[in-house]
Every structure is written in structure tokens, then in C-alpha cells.
mmCIF file of C-alpha atoms in Angstrom:
data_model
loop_
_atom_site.group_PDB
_atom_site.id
_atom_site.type_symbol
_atom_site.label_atom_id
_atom_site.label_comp_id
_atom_site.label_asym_id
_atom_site.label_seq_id
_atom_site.Cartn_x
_atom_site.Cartn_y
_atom_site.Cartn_z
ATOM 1 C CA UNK B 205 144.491 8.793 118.756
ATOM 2 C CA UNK B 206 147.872 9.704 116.556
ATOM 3 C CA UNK B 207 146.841 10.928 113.092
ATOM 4 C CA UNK B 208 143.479 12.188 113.876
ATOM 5 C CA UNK B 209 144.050 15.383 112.986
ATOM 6 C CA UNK B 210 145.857 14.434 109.535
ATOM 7 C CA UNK B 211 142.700 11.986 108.805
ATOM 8 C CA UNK B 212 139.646 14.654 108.868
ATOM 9 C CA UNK B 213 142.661 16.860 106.355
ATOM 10 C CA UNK B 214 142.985 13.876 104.002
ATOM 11 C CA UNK B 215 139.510 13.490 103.475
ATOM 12 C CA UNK B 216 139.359 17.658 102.826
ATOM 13 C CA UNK B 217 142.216 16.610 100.545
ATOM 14 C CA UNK B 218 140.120 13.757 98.818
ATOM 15 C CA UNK B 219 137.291 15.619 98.357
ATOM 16 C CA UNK B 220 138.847 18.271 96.615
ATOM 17 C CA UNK B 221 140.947 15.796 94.520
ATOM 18 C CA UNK B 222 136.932 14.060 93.425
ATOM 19 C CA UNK B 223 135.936 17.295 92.063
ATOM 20 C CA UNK B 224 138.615 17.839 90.392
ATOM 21 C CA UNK B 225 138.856 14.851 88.628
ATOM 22 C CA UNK B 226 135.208 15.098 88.112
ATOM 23 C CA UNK B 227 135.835 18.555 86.306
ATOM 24 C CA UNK B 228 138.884 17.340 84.660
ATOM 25 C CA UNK B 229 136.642 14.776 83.336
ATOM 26 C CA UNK B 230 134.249 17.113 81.696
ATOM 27 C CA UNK B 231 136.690 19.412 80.398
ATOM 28 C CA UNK B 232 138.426 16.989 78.551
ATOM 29 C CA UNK B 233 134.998 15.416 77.131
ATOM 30 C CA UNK B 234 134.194 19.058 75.835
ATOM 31 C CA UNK B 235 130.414 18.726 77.318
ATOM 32 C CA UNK B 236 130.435 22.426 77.605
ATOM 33 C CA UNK B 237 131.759 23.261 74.736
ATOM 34 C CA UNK B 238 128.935 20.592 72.753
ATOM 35 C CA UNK B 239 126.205 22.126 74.307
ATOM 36 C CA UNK B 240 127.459 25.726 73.325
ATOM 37 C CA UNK B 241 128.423 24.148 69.878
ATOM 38 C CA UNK B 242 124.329 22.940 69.770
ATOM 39 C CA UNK B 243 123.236 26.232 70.490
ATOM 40 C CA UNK B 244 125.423 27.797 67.653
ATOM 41 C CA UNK B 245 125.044 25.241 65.554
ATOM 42 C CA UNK B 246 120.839 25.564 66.072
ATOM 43 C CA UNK B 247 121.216 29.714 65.241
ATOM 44 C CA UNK B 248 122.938 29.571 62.074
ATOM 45 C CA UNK B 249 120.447 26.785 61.066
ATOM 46 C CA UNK B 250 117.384 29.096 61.874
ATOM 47 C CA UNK B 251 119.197 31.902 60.230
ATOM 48 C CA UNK B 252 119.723 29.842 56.875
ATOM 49 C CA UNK B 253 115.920 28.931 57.442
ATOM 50 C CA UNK B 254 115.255 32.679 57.315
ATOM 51 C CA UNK B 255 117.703 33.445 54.417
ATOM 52 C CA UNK B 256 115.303 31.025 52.179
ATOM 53 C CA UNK B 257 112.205 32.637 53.601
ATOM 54 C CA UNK B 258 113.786 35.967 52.500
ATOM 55 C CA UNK B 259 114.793 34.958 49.225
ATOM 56 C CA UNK B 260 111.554 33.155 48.780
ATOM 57 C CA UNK B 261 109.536 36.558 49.468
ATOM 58 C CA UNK B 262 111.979 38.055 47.118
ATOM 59 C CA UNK B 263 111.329 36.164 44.357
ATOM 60 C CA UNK B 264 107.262 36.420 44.997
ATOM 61 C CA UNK B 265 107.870 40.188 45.162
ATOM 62 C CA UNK B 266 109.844 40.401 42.187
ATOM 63 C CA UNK B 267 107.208 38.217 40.521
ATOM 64 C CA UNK B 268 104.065 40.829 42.099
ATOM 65 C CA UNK B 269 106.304 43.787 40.586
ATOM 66 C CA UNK B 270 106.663 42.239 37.171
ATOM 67 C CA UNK B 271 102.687 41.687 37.009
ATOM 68 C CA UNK B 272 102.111 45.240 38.427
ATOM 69 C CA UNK B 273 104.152 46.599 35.188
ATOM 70 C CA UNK B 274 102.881 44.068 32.836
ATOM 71 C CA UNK B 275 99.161 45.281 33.707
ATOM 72 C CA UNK B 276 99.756 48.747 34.070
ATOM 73 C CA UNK B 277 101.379 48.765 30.890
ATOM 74 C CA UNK B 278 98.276 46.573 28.699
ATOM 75 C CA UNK B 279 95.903 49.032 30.867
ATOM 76 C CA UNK B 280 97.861 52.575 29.627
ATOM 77 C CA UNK B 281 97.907 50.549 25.364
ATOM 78 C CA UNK B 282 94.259 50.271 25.878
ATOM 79 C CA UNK B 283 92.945 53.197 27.122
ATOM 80 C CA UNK B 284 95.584 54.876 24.225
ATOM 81 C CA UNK B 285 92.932 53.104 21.641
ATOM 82 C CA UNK B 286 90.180 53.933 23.615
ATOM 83 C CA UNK B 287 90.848 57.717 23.021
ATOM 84 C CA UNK B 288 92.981 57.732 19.748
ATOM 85 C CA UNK B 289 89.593 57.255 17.782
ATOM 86 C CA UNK B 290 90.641 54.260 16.109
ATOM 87 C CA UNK B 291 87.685 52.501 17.714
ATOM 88 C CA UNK B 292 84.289 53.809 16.198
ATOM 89 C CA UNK B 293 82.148 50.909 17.437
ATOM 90 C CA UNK B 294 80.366 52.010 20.739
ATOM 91 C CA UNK B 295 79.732 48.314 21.684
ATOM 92 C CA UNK B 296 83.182 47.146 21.106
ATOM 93 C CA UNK B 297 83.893 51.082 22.900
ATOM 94 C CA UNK B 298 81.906 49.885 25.878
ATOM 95 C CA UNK B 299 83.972 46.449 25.976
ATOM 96 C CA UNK B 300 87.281 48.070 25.897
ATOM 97 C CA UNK B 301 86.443 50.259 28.916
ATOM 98 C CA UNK B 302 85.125 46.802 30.750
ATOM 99 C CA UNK B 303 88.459 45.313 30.212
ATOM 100 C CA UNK B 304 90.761 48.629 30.991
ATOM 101 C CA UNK B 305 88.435 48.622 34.377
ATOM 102 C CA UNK B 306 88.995 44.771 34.852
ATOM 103 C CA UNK B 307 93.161 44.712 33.991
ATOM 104 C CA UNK B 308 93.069 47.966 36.727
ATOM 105 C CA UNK B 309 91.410 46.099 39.019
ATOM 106 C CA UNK B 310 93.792 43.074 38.769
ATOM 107 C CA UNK B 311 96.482 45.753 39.220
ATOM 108 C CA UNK B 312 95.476 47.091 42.596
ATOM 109 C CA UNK B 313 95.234 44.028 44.179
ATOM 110 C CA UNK B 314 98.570 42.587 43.004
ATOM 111 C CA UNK B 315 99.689 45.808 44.605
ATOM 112 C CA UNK B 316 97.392 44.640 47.954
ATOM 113 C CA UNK B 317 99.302 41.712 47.712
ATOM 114 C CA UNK B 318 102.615 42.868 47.422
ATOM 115 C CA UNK B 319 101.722 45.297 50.135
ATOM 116 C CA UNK B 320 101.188 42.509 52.181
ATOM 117 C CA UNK B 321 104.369 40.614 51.601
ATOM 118 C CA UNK B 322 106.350 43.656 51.984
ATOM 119 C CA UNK B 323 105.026 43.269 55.438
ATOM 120 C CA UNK B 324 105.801 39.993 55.992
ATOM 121 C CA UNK B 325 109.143 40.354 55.000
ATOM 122 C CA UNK B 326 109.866 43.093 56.810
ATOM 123 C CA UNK B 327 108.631 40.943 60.098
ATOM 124 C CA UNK B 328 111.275 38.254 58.714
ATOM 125 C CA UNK B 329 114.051 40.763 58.134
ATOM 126 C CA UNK B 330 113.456 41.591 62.034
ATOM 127 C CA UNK B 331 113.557 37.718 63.042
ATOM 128 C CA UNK B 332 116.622 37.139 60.702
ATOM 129 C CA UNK B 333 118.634 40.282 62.745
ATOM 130 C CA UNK B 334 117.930 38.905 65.380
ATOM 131 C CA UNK B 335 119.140 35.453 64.828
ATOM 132 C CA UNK B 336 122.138 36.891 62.887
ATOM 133 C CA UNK B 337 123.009 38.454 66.238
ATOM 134 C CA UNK B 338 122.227 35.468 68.554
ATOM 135 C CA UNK B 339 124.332 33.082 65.813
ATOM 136 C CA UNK B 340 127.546 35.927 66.270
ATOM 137 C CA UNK B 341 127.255 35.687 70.175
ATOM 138 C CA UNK B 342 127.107 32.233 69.945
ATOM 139 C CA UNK B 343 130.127 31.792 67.878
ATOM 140 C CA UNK B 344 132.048 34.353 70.057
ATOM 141 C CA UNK B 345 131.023 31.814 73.101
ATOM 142 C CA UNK B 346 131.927 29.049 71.369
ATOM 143 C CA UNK B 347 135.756 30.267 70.831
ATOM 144 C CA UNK B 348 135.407 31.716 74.658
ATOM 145 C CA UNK B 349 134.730 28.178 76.336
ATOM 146 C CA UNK B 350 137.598 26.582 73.574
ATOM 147 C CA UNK B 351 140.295 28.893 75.420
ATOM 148 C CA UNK B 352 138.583 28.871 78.377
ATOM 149 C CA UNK B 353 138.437 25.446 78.606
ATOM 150 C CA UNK B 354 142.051 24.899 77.682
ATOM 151 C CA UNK B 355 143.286 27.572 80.735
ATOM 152 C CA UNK B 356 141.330 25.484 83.166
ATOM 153 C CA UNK B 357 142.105 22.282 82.268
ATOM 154 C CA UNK B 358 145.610 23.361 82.932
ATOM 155 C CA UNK B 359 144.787 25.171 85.699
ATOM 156 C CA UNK B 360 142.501 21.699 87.090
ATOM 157 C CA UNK B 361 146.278 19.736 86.266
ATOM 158 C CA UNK B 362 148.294 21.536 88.578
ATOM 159 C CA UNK B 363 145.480 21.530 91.296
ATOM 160 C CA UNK B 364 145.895 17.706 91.229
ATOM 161 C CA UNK B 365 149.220 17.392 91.080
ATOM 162 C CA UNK B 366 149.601 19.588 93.537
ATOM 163 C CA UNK B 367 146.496 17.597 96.134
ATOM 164 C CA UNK B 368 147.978 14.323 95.585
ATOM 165 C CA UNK B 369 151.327 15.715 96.497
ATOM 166 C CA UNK B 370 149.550 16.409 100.182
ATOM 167 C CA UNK B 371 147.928 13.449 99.718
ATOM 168 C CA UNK B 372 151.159 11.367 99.736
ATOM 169 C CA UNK B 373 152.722 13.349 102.410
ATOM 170 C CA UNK B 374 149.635 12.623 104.770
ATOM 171 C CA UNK B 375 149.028 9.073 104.179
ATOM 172 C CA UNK B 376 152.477 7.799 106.564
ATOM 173 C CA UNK B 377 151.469 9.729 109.349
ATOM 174 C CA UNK B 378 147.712 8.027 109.534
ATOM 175 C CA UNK B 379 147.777 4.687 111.049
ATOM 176 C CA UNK B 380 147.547 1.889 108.106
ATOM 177 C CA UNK B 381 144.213 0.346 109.841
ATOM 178 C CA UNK B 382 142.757 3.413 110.198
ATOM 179 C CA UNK B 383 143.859 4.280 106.604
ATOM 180 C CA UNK B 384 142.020 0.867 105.148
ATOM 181 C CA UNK B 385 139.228 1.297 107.276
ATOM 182 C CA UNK B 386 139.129 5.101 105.741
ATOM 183 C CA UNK B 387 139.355 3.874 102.343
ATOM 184 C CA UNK B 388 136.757 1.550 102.550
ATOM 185 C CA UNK B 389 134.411 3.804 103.968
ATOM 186 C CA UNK B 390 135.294 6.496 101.616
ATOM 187 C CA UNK B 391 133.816 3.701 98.969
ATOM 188 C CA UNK B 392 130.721 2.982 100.761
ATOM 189 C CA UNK B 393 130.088 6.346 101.589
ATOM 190 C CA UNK B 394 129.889 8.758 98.732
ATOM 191 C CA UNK B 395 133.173 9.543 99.158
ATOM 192 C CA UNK B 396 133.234 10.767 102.738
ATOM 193 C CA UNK B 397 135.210 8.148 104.913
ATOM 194 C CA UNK B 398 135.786 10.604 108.136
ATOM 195 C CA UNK B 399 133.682 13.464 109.253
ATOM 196 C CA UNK B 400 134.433 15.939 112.187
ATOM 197 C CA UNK B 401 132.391 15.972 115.273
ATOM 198 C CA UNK B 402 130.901 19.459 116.314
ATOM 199 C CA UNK B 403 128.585 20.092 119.434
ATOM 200 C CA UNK B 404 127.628 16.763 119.051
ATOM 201 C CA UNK B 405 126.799 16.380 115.716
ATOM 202 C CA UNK B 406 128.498 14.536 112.563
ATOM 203 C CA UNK B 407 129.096 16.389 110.349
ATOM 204 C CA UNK B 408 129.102 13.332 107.948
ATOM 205 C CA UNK B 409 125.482 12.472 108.090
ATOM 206 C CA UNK B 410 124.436 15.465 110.391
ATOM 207 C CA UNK B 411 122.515 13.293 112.788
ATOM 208 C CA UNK B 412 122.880 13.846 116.998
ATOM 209 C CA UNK B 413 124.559 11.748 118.809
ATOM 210 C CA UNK B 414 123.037 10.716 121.909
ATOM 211 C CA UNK B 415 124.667 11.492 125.162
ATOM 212 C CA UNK B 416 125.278 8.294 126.324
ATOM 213 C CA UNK B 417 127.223 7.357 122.980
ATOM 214 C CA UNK B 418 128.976 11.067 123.357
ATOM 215 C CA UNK B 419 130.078 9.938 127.044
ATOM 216 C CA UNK B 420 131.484 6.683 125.580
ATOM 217 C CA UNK B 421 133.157 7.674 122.699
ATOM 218 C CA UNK B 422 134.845 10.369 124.854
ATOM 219 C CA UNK B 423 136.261 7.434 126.448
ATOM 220 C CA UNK B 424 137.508 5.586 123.489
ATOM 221 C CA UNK B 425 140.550 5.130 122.873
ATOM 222 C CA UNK B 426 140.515 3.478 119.478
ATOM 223 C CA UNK B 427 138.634 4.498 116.159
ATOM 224 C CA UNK B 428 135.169 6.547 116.863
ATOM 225 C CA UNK B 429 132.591 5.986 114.759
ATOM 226 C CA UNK B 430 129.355 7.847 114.004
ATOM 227 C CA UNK B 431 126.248 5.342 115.618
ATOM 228 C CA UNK B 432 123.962 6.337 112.369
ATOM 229 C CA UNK B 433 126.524 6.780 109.298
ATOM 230 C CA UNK B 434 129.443 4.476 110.661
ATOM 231 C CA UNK B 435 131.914 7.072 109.514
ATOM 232 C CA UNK B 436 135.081 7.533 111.124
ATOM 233 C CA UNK B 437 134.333 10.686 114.075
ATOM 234 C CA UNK B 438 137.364 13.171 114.155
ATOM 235 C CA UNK B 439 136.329 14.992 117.873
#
């Protein structure tokens, strides 16, 4: 049958021009580049999350420090009048000592405490590095899918332009029933109008044909079609 041949190329044509429309399509939405854009976006917001937590440990360790002097200061001024002799009472002796004992012990464990949230922060400093470097990756990718994007959107342009060129030049040599029948298939059918037959087998639905349908179509002289898909056989 004349334009058999050119049929099973136009639908390789076809298909080629559906996924590139179908990228085209993305590209220009920017889908990529949103979900990249999340991702960044999500980084720098844990990173600023971090930044707080820092400056929030900052400001508990500055307060832990101040406390630290404060008591070891009062603690140093009273064991000064402990020892100058200026105290001759030994009860009001005894009470001093209770309460240069009591503003030590307060010291030491501000200083456990501060201890501690030097610790935490250092486990935060560690988490903030490491989001600091996931947000700069992330913003490189970001400006890598942008130009990225842009080369193959061009380069996606010219593939289509240059498939419906072939497109147009195949169409007048494919019969115009065949052609209709084609399109209408290639509507029905996911896109695939015309498959090519090989040992036996479309290649549109990948079923078997029997032999007895084999032996006919061989014999056809009009349009073959698959006996399980319908679509248009190209022997």
C-alpha cells in the first residue's frame, strides 16, 4: 500500500513532536525550577531558624556569664570581711561563711549550666554549617536550572520547528483516508495511531497475532489493522 513506509515515520515524527511539546510545556511553566526554588527557599528558612536559636543561646550565655561574675565577685567581698577582722562576732562569723559557701555553690552550677549550653550550641553551630552549605548549593542550583532551562527551551524550539517541518513534508505522500483514519486513532490511542509489525507481533499493543489473521492480512490489500488494538499495522 503507497505511503506505508512514510506512515510508521510520521508517527516516529509525532511522537517525538508530543514530548516535546510536553517538555516545552514544563519548561515554560518553570516546574523545575519551583521545586528547586522550594528546596532553597525551605534551607534558608531552617538556617534563619538556627540563626535565632544561636542568638537565643547567646544571649542565655551572656546572661550565665554575667551571673558567674556577679557571684564570684559578692563571694571574693565576703570572704575579704570574713578575714579582714572587721567581723568579731563568731555567730554572725559562722553565718558569713554559710552564705560565702551558698553564693559558691550558686556559682558552680551557673557554670554547669553554661557548660551545658556551650554544648548545645556547639551541636547548633554544626546543624547551622550544615544548612548554610545545603542553602549555597541550593542557590547555585537554582541559577543552574534558570540558564539551563533557558538553553533547552531553545534548544526544545528548534527541535519542533524542525519535526513539524518533516511532518509537513510527509503528510502529501500518505493517502488522505489513511491520514484521517491515522489521526483519529492517534486520538483514541494514546497517541500511537500506526505501529510496525515484527515476527508477528504489534508493536502497538504487543499482543500476537494469530496465524490465520497473519495469512489474511498478508493478503490485504487495503489498511491492516491490529485484531486487539485496532491500530493501523505497518508489515
Amino acid at each position: 500500500m503507497p505511503g506505508v513506509d512514510a506512515l510508521l515515520r510520521l508517527q516516529e515524527v509525532d511522537l517525538a513532536i508530543d514530548r516535546a511539546l510536553a517538555r516545552h510545556g514544563s519548561l515554560r511553566s518553570g516546574e523545575e525550577l519551583r521545586v528547586v526554588q522550594a528546596e532553597a527557599d525551605a534551607a534558608e528558612g531552617e538556617l534563619g531558624e538556627l540563626g535565632l536559636k544561636l542568638d537565643e543561646l547567646a544571649r542565655d550565655a551572656s546572661r550565665f556569664e554575667h551571673e558567674i561574675d556577679s557571684l564570684s565577685r559578692k563571694a571574693a567581698d565576703e570572704e575579704k570581711r570574713l578575714y579582714d577582722g572587721s567581723i568579731a562576732n563568731a555567730k554572725e562569723l559562722e553565718s558569713l561563711q554559710h552564705e560565702i559557701e551558698n553564693l559558691k555553690r550558686r556559682r558552680t552550677d551557673r557554670e554547669d549550666e553554661l557548660l551545658a549550653l556551650m554544648e548545645i550550641r556547639e551541636g547548633v553551630e554544626a546543624d547551622a554549617t550544615g544548612a548554610r552549605e545545603r542553602s549555597e548549593t541550593l542557590r547555585a542550583r537554582v541559577e543552574r536550572v534558570v540558564e539551563e532551562s533557558d538553553e533547552e527551551l531553545r534548544s526544545v524550539e528548534a527541535e519542533l520547528g524542525a519535526r513539524r517541518a518533516e511532518r509537513e513534508a510527509l503528510v502529501p505522500t500518505i493517502d488522505p483516508d489513511v491520514l484521517e483514519l491515522y489521526e483519529d486513532l492517534r486520538r483514541q490511542k494514546k497517541g500511537v495511531g500506526a505501529a510496525a509489525l515484527v515476527d508477528g507481533v504489534c508493536q502497538g499493543c504487543h499482543e500476537q497475532l494469530s496465524a490465520v489473521v497473519l495469512d489474511r492480512l498478508k493478503r490485504t490489500d487495503g489498511v491492516r489493522r491490529c485484531e486487539h488494538c485496532r491500530r493501523i499495522l505497518v508489515f
